[in-house]
CSV table of C-alpha atoms and ligand atoms in Angstrom, one decimal:
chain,number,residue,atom,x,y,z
R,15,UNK,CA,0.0,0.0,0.0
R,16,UNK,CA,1.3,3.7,-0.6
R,17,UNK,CA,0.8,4.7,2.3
R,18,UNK,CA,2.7,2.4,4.4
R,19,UNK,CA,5.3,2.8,2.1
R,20,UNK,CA,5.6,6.2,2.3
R,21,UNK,CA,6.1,6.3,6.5
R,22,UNK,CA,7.9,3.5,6.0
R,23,UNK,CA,10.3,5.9,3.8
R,24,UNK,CA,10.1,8.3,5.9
R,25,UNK,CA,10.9,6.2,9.0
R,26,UNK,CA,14.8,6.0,7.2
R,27,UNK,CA,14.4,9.6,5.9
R,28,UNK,CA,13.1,12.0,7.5
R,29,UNK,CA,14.8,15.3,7.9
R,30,UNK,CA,15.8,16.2,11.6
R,31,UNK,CA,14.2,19.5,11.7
R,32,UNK,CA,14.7,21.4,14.9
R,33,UNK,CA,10.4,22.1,14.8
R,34,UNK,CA,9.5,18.6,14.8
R,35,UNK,CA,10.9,17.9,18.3
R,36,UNK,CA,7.9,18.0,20.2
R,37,UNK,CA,5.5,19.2,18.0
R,38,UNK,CA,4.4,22.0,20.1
R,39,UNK,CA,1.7,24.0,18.6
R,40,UNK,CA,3.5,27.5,18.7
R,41,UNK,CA,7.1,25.9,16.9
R,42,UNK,CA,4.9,24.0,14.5
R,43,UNK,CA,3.2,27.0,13.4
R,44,UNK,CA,6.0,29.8,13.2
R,45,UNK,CA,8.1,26.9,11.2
R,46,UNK,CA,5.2,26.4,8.9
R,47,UNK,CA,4.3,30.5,7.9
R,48,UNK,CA,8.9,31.1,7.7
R,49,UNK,CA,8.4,28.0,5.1
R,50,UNK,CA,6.0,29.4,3.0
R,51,UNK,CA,8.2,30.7,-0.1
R,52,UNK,CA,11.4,30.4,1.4
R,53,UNK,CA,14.1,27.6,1.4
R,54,UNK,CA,14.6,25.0,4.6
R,55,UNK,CA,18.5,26.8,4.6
R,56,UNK,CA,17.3,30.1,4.6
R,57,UNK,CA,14.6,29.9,7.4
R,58,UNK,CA,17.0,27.5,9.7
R,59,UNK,CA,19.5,29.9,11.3
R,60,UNK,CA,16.3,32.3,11.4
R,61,UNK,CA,13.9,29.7,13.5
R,62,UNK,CA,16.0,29.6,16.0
R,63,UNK,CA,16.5,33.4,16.2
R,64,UNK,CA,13.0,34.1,16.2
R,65,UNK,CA,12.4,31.1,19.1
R,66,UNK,CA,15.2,32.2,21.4
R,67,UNK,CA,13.4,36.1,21.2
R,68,UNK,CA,10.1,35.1,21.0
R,69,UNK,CA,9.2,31.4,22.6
R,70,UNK,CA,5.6,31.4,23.2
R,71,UNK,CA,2.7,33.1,21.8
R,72,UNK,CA,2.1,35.3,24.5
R,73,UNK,CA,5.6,37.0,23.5
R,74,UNK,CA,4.7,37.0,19.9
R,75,UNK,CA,1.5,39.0,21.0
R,76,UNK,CA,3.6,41.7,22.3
R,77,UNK,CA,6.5,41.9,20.4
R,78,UNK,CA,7.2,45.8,19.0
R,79,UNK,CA,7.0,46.1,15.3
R,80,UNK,CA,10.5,46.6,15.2
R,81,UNK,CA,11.7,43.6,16.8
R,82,UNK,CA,9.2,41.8,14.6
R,83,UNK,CA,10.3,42.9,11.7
R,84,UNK,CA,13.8,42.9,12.4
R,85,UNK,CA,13.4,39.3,13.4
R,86,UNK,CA,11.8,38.5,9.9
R,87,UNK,CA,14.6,40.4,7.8
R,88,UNK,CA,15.6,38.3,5.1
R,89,UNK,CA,12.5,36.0,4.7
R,90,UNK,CA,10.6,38.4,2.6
R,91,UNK,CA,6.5,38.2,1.9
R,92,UNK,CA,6.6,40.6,5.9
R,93,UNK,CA,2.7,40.7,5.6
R,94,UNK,CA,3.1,36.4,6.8
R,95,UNK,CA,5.1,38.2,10.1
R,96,UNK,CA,2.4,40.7,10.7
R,97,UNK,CA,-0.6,38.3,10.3
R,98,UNK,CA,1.4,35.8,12.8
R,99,UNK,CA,1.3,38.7,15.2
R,100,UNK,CA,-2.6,39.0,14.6
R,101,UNK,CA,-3.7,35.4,15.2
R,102,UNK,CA,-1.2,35.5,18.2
R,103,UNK,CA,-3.0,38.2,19.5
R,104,UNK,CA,-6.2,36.2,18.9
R,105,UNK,CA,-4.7,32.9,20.5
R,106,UNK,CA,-4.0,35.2,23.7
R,107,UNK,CA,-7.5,36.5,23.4
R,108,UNK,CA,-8.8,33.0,23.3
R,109,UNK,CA,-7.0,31.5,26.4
R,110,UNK,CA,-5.8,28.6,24.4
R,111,UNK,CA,-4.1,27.5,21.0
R,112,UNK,CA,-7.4,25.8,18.7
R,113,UNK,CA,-7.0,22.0,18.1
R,114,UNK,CA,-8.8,21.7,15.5
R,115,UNK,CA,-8.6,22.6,11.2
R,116,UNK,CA,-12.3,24.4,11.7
R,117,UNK,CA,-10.9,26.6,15.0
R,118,UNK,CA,-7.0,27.3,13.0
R,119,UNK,CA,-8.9,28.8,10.2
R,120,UNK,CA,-10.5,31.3,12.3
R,121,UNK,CA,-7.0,32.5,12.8
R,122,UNK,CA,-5.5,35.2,10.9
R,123,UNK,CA,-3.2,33.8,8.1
R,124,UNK,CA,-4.2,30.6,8.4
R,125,UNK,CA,-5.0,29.3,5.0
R,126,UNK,CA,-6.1,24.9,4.3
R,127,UNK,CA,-2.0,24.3,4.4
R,128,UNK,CA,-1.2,26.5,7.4
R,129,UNK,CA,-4.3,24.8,9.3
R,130,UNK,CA,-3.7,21.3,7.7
R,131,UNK,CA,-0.4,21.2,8.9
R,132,UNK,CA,-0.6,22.7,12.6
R,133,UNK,CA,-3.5,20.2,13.4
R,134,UNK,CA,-2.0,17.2,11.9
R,135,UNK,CA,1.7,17.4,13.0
R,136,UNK,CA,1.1,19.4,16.5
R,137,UNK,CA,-2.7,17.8,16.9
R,138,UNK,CA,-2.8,14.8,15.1
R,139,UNK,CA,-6.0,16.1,13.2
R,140,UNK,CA,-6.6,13.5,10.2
R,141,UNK,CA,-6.3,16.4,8.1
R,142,UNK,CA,-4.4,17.4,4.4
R,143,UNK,CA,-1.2,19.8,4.5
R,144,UNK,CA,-1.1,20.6,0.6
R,145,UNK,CA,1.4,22.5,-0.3
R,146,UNK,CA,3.3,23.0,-4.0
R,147,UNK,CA,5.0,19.7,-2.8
R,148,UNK,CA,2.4,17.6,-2.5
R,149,UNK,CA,0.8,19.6,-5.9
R,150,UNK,CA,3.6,18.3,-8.0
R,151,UNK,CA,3.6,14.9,-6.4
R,152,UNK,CA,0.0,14.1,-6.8
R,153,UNK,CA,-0.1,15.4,-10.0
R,154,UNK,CA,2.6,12.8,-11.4
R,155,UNK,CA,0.8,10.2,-9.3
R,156,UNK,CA,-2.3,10.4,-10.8
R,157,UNK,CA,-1.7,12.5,-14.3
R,158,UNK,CA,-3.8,15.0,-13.1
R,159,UNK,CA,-3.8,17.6,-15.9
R,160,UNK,CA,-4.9,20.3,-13.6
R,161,UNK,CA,-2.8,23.2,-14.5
R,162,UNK,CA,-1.2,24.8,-11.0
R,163,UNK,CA,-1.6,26.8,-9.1
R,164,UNK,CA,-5.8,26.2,-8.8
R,165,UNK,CA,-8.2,25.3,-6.6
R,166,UNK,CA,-9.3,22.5,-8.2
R,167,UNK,CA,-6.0,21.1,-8.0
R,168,UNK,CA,-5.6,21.7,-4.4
R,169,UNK,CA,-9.2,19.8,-3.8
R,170,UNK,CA,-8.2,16.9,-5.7
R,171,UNK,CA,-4.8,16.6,-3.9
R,172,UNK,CA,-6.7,17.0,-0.6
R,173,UNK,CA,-8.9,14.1,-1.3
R,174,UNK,CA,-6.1,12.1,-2.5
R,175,UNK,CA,-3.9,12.7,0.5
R,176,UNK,CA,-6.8,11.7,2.9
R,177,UNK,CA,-7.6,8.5,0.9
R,178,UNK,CA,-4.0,7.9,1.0
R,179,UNK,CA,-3.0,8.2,4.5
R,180,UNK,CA,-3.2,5.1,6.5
R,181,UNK,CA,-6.0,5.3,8.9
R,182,UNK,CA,-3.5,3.7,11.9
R,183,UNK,CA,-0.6,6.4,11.6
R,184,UNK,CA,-0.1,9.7,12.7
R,185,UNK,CA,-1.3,12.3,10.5
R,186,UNK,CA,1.5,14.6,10.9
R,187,UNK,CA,4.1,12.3,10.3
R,188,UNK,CA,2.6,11.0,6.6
R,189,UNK,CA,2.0,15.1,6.0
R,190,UNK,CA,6.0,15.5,6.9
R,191,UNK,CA,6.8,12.4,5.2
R,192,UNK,CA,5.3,13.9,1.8
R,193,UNK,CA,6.5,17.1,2.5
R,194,UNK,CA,9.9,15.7,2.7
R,195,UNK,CA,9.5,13.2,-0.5
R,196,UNK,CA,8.6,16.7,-2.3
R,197,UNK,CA,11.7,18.2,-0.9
R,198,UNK,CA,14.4,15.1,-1.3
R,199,UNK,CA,12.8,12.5,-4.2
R,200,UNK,CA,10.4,14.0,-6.5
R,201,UNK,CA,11.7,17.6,-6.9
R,202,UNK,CA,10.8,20.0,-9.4
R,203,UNK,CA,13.4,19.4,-11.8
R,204,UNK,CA,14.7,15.5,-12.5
R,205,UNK,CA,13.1,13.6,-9.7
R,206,UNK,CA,15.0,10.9,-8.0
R,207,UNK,CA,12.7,8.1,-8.9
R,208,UNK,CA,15.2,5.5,-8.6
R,209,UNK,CA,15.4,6.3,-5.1
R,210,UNK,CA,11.1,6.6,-4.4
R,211,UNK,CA,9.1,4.4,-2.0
R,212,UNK,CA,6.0,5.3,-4.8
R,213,UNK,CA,7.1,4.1,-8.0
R,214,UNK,CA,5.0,0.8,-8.4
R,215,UNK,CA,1.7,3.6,-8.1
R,216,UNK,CA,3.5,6.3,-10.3
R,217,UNK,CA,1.5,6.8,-13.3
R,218,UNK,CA,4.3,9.2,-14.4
R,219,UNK,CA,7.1,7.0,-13.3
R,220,UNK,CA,4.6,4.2,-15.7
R,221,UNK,CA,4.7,6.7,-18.5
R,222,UNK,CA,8.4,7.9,-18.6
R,223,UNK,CA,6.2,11.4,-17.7
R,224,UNK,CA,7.8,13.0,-15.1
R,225,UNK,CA,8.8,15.7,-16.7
R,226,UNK,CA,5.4,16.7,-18.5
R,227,UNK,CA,3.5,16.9,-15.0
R,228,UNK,CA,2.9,19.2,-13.0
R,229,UNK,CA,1.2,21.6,-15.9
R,230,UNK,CA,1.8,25.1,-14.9
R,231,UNK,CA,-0.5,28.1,-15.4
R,232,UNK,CA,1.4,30.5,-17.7
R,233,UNK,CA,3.9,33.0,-15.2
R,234,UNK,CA,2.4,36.4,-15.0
R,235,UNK,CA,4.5,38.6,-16.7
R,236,UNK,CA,6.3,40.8,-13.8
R,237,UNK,CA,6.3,44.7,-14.4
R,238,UNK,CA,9.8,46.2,-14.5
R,239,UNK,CA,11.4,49.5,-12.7
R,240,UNK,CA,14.6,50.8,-13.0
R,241,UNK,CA,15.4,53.8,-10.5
R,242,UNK,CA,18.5,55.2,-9.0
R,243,UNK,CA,18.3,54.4,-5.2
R,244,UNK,CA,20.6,57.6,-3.3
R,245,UNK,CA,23.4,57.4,-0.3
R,246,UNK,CA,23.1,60.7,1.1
R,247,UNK,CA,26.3,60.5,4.2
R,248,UNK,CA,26.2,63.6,6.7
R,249,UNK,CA,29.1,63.3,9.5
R,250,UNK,CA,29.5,60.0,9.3
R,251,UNK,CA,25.8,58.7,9.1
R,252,UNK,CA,23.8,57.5,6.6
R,253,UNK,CA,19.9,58.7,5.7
R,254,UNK,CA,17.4,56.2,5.7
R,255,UNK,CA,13.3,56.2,6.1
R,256,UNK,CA,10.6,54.4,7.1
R,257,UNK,CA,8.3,53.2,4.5
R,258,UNK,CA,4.3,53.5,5.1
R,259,UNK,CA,3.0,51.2,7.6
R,260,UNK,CA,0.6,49.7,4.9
R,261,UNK,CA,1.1,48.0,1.6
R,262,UNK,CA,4.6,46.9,-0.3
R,263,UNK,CA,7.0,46.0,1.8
R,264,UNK,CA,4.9,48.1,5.1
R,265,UNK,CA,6.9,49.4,8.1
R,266,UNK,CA,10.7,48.4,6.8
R,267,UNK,CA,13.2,50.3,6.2
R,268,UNK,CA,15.0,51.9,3.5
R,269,UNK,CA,17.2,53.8,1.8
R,270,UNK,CA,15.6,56.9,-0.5
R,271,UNK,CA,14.7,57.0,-4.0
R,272,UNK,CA,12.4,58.6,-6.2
R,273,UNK,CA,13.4,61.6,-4.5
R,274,UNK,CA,14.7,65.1,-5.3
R,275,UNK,CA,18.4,64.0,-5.1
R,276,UNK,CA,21.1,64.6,-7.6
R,277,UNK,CA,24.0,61.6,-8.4
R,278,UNK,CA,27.6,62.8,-6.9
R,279,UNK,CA,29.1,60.5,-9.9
R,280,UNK,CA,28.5,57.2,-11.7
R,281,UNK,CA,26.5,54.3,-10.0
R,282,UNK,CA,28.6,52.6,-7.5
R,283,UNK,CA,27.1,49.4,-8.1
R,284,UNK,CA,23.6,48.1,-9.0
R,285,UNK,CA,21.1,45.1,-8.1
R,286,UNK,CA,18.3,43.6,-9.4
R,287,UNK,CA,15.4,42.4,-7.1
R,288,UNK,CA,12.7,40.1,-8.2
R,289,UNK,CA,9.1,40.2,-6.4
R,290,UNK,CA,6.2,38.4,-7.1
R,291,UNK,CA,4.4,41.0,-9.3
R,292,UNK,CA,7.5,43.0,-10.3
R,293,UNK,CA,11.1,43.6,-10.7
R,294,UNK,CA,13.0,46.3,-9.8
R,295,UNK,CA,16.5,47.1,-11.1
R,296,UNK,CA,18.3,49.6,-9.0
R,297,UNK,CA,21.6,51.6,-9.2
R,298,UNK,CA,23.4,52.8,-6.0
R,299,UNK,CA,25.0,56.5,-6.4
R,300,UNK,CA,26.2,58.8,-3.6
R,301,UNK,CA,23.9,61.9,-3.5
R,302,UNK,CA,25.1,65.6,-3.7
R,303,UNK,CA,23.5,67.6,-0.6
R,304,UNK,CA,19.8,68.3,-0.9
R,305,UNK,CA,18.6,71.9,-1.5
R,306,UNK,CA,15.6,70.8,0.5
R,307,UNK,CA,15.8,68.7,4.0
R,308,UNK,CA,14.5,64.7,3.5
R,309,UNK,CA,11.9,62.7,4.6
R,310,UNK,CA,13.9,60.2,7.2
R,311,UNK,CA,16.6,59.8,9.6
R,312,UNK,CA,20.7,59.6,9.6
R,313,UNK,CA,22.2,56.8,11.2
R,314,UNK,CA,25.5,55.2,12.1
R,315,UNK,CA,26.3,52.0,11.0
R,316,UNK,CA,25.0,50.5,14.6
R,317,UNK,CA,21.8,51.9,14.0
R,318,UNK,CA,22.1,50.9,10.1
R,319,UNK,CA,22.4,46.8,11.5
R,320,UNK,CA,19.5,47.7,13.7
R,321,UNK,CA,17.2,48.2,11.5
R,322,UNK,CA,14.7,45.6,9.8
R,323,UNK,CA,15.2,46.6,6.2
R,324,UNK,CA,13.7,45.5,2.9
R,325,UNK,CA,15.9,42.7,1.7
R,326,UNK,CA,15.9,44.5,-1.4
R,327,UNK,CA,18.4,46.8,0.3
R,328,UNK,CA,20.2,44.5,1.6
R,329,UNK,CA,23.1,44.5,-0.6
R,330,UNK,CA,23.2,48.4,-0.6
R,331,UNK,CA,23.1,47.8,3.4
R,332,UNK,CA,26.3,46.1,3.0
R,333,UNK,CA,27.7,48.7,0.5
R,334,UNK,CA,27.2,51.9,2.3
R,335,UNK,CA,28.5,50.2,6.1
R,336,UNK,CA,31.5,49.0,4.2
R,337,UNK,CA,31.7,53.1,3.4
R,338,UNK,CA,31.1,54.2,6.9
R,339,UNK,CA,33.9,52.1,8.1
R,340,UNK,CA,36.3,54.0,5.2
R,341,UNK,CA,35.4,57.3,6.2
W,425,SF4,S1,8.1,7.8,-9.0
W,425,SF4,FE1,9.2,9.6,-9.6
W,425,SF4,S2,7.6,11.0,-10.4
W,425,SF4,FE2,6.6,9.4,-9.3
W,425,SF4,S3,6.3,10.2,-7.2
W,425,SF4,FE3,8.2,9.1,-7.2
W,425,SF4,S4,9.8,10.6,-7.7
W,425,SF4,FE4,7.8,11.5,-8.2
């Protein structure tokens, strides 16, 4: 049977991730929103940051913005930070983390996967976790020609999963054991099927197919800016300002652009920064003094590390402190 195989993969497999410990409700969850669009490596060193600042949900609830965001610096979509903030706030409110799918949803951010996942791996709620993972591997499984992302995929991968997972085992460890056969077997590009528990109920694997499945939904096509992006220095410190506290990249940091500024010479160097919906393709140039005082504040290159900035400033970040260390 599939299933059976599949924890009995995973039984010789499984990652050792530092959230699946315990499976306490409050790890679970802040594991499962930092994974969301960002790579096992990347949200590792940042877990534990975030744990050893903020360990329980009552902490979360109060955390400043600041530390939040500054916690979160790096991982990118910060409107998944704020919302955990929210339905933190809502599990204090409550008196109690919810147990159940129904009860998660009612939480803010918590989407099917989000509340799939928490009440399977921390509850052991019989419920689906279906993420792009499970997408692509239930779409070579059973040829479905459903092109992704779309609902009706993620309902027939649902009901698949559920009719797949052995009614004896834990829910949360078949819903980590296909997260990790996503992750480590059947990846996007040139699955490993050589090495997968699943290949005598593979119709792809059957039909030499793998490759053809998942069908994808056309990309959108991502607008592009280009814009000079200013490092204006005044005794030593560097300006930077707060963006609003609602839309794109809300309540970071940054440094200005599309501003009254003139270049003080050629660009010192340039980087390109790829979002969802758009691209943006910046140049960094030292600005001559303003005829006008600027929206924002000077800092020193201790106050420069402190503060949570847009990882599409990162690089300049590094650029002007390596400056301030010159001077
Ligand atoms: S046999 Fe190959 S294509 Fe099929 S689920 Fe396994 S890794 Fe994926």
């Amino acid at each position: 049977m599939p299933g059976i195989a599949l924890l009995q993969w995973y039984g010789q497999n499984a990652r050792p991730l530092p959230w699946r410990k315990d499976g306490d409700p409050y790890r679970v969850w802040v594991s499962e929103v930092m994974l969301q669009q960002t790579r096992v490596e990347a949200v590792l060193p940042r877990y534990e940051a975030f744990l050893r600042a903020l360990p329980s949900v009552e902490a979360l609830a109060e955390a400043p913005e600041e530390t939040l965001n500054k916690l979160w610096e790096g991982l990118g979509y910060y409107s998944r930070a704020a919302n955990l903030q929210r339905a933190a706030r809502q599990i204090v409110e409550l008196g109690r983390f919810p147990d159940t799918v129904e009860g998660l949803r009612r939480l803010r951010g918590f989407g099917p996967y989000t509340a799939g996942a928490v009440a399977s791996i921390a509850f052991q709620r019989r419920a689906a976790a279906v993420d792009g993972n499970v997408l692509r591997i239930h779409a070579r499984m059973r040829l479905d020609d459903s092109p992704l992302p779309s609902p009706l995929a993620a309902k027939a991968a649902e009901a698949w999963v559920l009719r797949t997972m052995p009614a004896s085992c834990k829910p949360g460890d078949f819903n980590q054991a296909l997260m990790d056969l996503g992750a480590l077997v059947c990846t996007p590009l040139s699955p490993r099927c050589s090495r997968c528990p699943w290949t005598p109920w593979c119709l792809a694997f059957e039909q030499a197919l793998q490759d053809a499945y998942p069908k994808r939904l056309p990309k959108p096509i991502r607008q592009e800016e280009s814009f000079p992006v200013f490092l204006l220095f005044q005794a030593g410190r560097v300006l930077v300002r707060k963006r609003p506290p609602s839309g794109m990249l809300a309540g970071l940091w940054e440094f200005p652009h599309h501003v009254d500024l003139q270049a003080a010479g050629d660009p010192l160097c340039a980087h390109r920064h790829v979002f969802t919906h758009r691209v943006w393709n910046m140049q960094l140039v030292l600005a001559l003094p303003p005829r006008e005082p600027l929206e924002g504040v000077f800092v020193d290159a201790e106050g420069l590390r402190a503060l949570p900035m847009a990882s599409a400033f990162a690089p300049f970040r590094e650029r002007a402190l390596h400056l301030m260390k010159e001077s």
